[in-house]
Coordinates of C-alpha atoms and ligand atoms in Angstrom, one line a residue:
X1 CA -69.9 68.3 6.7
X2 CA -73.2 68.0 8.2
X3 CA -75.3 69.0 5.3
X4 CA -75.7 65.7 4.3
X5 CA -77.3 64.7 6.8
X6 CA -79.5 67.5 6.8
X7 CA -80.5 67.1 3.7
X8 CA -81.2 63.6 4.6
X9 CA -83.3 64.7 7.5
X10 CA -85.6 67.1 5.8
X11 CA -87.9 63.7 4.6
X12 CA -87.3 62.3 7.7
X13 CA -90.3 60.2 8.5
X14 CA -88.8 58.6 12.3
X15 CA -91.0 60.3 14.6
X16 CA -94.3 61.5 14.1
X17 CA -93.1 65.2 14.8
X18 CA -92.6 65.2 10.7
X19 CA -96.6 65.2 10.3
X20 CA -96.2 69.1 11.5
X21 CA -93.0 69.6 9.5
X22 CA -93.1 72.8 7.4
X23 CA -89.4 73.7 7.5
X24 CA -86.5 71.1 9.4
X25 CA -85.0 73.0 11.7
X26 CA -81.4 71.6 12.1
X27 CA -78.8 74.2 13.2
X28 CA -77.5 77.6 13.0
X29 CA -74.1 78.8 13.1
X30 CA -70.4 77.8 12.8
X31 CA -69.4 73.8 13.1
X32 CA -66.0 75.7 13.7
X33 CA -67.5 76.8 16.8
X34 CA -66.5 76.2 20.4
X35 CA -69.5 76.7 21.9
X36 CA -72.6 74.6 21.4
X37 CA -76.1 75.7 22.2
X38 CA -78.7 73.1 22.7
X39 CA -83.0 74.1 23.3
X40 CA -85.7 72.3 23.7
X41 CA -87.8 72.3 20.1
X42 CA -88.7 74.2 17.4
X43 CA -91.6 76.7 17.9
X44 CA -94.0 78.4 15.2
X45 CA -91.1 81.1 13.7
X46 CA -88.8 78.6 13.6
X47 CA -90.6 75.9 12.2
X48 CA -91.4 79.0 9.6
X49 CA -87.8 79.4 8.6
X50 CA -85.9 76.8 9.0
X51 CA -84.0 78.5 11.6
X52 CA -83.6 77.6 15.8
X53 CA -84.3 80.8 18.3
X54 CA -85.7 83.4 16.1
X55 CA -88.8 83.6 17.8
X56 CA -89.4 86.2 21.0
X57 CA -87.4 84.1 23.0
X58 CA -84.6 83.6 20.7
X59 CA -84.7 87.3 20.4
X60 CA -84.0 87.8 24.1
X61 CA -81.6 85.0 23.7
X62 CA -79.4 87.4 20.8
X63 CA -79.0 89.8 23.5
X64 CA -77.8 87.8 26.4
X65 CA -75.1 86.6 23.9
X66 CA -74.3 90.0 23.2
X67 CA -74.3 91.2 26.6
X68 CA -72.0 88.0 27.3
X69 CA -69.5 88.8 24.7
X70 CA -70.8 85.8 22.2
X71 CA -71.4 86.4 18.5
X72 CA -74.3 84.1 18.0
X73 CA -73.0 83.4 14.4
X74 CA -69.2 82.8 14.8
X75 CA -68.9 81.2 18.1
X76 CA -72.0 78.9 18.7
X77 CA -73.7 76.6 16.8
X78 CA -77.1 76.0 18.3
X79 CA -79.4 73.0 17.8
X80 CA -82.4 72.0 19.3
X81 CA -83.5 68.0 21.1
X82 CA -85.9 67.8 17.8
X83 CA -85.7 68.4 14.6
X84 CA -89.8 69.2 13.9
X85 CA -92.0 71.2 15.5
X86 CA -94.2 69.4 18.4
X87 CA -98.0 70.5 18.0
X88 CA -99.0 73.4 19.8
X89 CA -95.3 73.9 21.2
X90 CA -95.4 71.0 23.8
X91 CA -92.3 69.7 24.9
X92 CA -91.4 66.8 22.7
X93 CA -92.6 63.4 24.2
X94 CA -89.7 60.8 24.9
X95 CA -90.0 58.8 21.9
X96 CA -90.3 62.1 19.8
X97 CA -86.4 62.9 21.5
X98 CA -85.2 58.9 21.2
X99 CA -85.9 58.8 17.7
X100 CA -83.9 62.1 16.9
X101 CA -81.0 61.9 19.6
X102 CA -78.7 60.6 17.1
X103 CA -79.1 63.7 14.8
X104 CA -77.9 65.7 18.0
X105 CA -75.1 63.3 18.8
X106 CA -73.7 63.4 15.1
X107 CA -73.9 67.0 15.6
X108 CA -71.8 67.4 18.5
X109 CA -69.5 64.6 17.3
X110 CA -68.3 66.8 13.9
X111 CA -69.0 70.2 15.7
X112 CA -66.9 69.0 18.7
X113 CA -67.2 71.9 21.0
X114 CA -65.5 72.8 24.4
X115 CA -68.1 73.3 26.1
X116 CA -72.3 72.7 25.5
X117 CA -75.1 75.2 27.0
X118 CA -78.0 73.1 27.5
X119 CA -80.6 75.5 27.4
X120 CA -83.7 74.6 29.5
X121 CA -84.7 71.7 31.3
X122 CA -85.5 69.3 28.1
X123 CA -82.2 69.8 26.7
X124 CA -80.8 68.7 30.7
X125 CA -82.7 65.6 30.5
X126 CA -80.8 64.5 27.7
X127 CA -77.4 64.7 28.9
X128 CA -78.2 64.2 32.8
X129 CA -80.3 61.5 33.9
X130 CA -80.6 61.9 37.3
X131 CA -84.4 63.9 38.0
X132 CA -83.4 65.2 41.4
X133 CA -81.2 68.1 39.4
X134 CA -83.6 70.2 38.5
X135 CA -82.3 72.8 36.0
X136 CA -83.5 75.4 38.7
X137 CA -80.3 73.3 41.3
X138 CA -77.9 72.8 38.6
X139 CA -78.3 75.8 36.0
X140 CA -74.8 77.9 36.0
X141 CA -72.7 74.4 37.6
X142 CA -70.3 72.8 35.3
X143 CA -70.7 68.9 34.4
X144 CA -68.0 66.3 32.3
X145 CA -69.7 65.1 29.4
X146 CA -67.1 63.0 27.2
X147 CA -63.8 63.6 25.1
X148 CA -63.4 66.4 27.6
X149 CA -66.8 68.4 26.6
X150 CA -67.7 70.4 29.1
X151 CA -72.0 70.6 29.9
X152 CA -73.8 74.0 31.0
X153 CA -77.2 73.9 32.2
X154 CA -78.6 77.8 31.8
X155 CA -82.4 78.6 32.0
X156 CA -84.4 78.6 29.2
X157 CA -85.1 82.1 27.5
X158 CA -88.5 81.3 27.4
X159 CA -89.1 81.2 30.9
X160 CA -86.8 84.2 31.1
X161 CA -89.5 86.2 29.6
X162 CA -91.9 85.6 32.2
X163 CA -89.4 86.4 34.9
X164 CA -89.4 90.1 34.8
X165 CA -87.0 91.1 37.7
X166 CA -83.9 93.1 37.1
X167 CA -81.9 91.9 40.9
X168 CA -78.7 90.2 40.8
X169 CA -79.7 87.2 42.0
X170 CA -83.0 87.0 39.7
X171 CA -83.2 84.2 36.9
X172 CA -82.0 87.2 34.3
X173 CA -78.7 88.2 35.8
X174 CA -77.8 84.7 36.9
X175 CA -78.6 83.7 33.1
X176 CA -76.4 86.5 32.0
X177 CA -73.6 85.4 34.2
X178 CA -74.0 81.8 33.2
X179 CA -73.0 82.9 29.9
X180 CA -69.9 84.7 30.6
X181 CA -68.5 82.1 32.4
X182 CA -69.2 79.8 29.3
X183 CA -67.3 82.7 27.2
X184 CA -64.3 82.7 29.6
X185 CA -64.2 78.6 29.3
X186 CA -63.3 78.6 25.2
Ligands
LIG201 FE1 -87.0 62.8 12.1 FE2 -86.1 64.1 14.2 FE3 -88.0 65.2 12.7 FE4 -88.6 63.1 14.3 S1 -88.0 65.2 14.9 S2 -89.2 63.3 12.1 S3 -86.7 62.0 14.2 S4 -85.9 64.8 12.1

C-alpha cells in the first residue's frame, strides 16, 4: 500500500538531503506490524542499500530485538525522520525533517501500529515538543500519541555502542527492558 509512495519518493527533490541520495531509504518490515520503529536518518550502509539499521548500530539493534522477543521482520516496521542521507551523518536540520514529516505520518497512518519506539532523541523531537524531556528523562515512559498509538522513547543504538557497561541500571539493560515492555504492550 505504501509503495506508491515510495516509488514516488525515490525522485523526491523537497529537501536538499536528495543532493546525497544514492539509495531512498523508506522502510523495512511488515505494514501488518504492531510495532513501529522510528531512528533518526539514514547513515552510509543504509543509504548503500536502501535499507534502515543495517549499519553497526542496526546490528546491535537486531539483537536487542532478539533478546526482547521481537522478530525484526514480522513484527516491526521501522522507518527513519528522513528519507536521504544527511552529509557526513549529521542529524538532519529542521527543515530537512519538515519537508519529509508527511512521508513518516502516511507511514504510520496505513501501518497503524499499537505502539511506536521512537528511537533516539531526533525521532522524540518529532512527536514531543516539549525540550525539557530529554530522551535520557523520558526513555522507557509511555506517552498517548493519537487513535490510541501508544509512543516509546528508547535510546538510540548508536549511543548504545559507546556505552560499554553491562549493570542493570546501565543505558544497555534499561534499553533491553524498554523493549520488552513494548513486546508485552502488542
Ligand atoms: Fe524528499 Fe524526504 Fe528525501 Fe528530503 S529527505 S528529499 S523530503 S524524501
Amino acid at each position: 500500500m505504501l509503495d506508491e509512495l515510495k516509488k514516488e519518493l525515490e525522485n523526491c527533490t523537497k529537501c536538499p538531503l536528495h543532493l546525497g541520495r544514492n539509495k531512498l531509504v523508506f522502510s523495512d518490515g511488515s505494514e501488518n506490524a504492531k510495532i513501529m520503529l522510528i531512528g533518526e536518518a539514514p547513515g552510509a550502509d543504509e543509504d548503500k542499500l536502501g535499507l534502515p539499521f543495517v549499519g553497526r548500530a542496526g546490528k546491535f539493534l537486531n539483537e536487542l530485538l532478539e533478546k526482547a522477543g521481537i522478530d525484526r521482520k514480522k513484527d516491526l516496521y521501522i522507518a527513519n525522520t528522513v528519507k536521504c542521507r544527511p552529509p557526513e551523518n549529521r542529524k538532519p536540520l529542521p527543515n530537512e525533517k519538515i519537508a519529509c514529516e508527511g512521508n513518516l505520518f502516511k507511514q504510520i497512518e496505513v501501518v497503524k501500529p499499537k505502539v511506536i519506539i521512537l528511537c533516539g532523541s531526533t525521532a522524540v523531537e518529532t512527536f514531543i515538543k516539549d525540550k525539557k524531556l530529554t530522551i535520557t528523562k523520558i526513555r522507557g515512559q509511555v506517552f498517548e500519541y493519537k487513535n490510541g498509538i501508544k509512543l516509546v522513547p528508547i535510546f538510540h543504538p548508536s549511543y548504545l555502542l559507546r556505552k560499554h557497561s553491562t549493570e542493570p541500571d546501565a543505558p544497555r539493560a534499561l534499553t533491553l527492558k524498554d523493549l520488552e515492555m513494548v513486546k508485552a504492550m502488542v
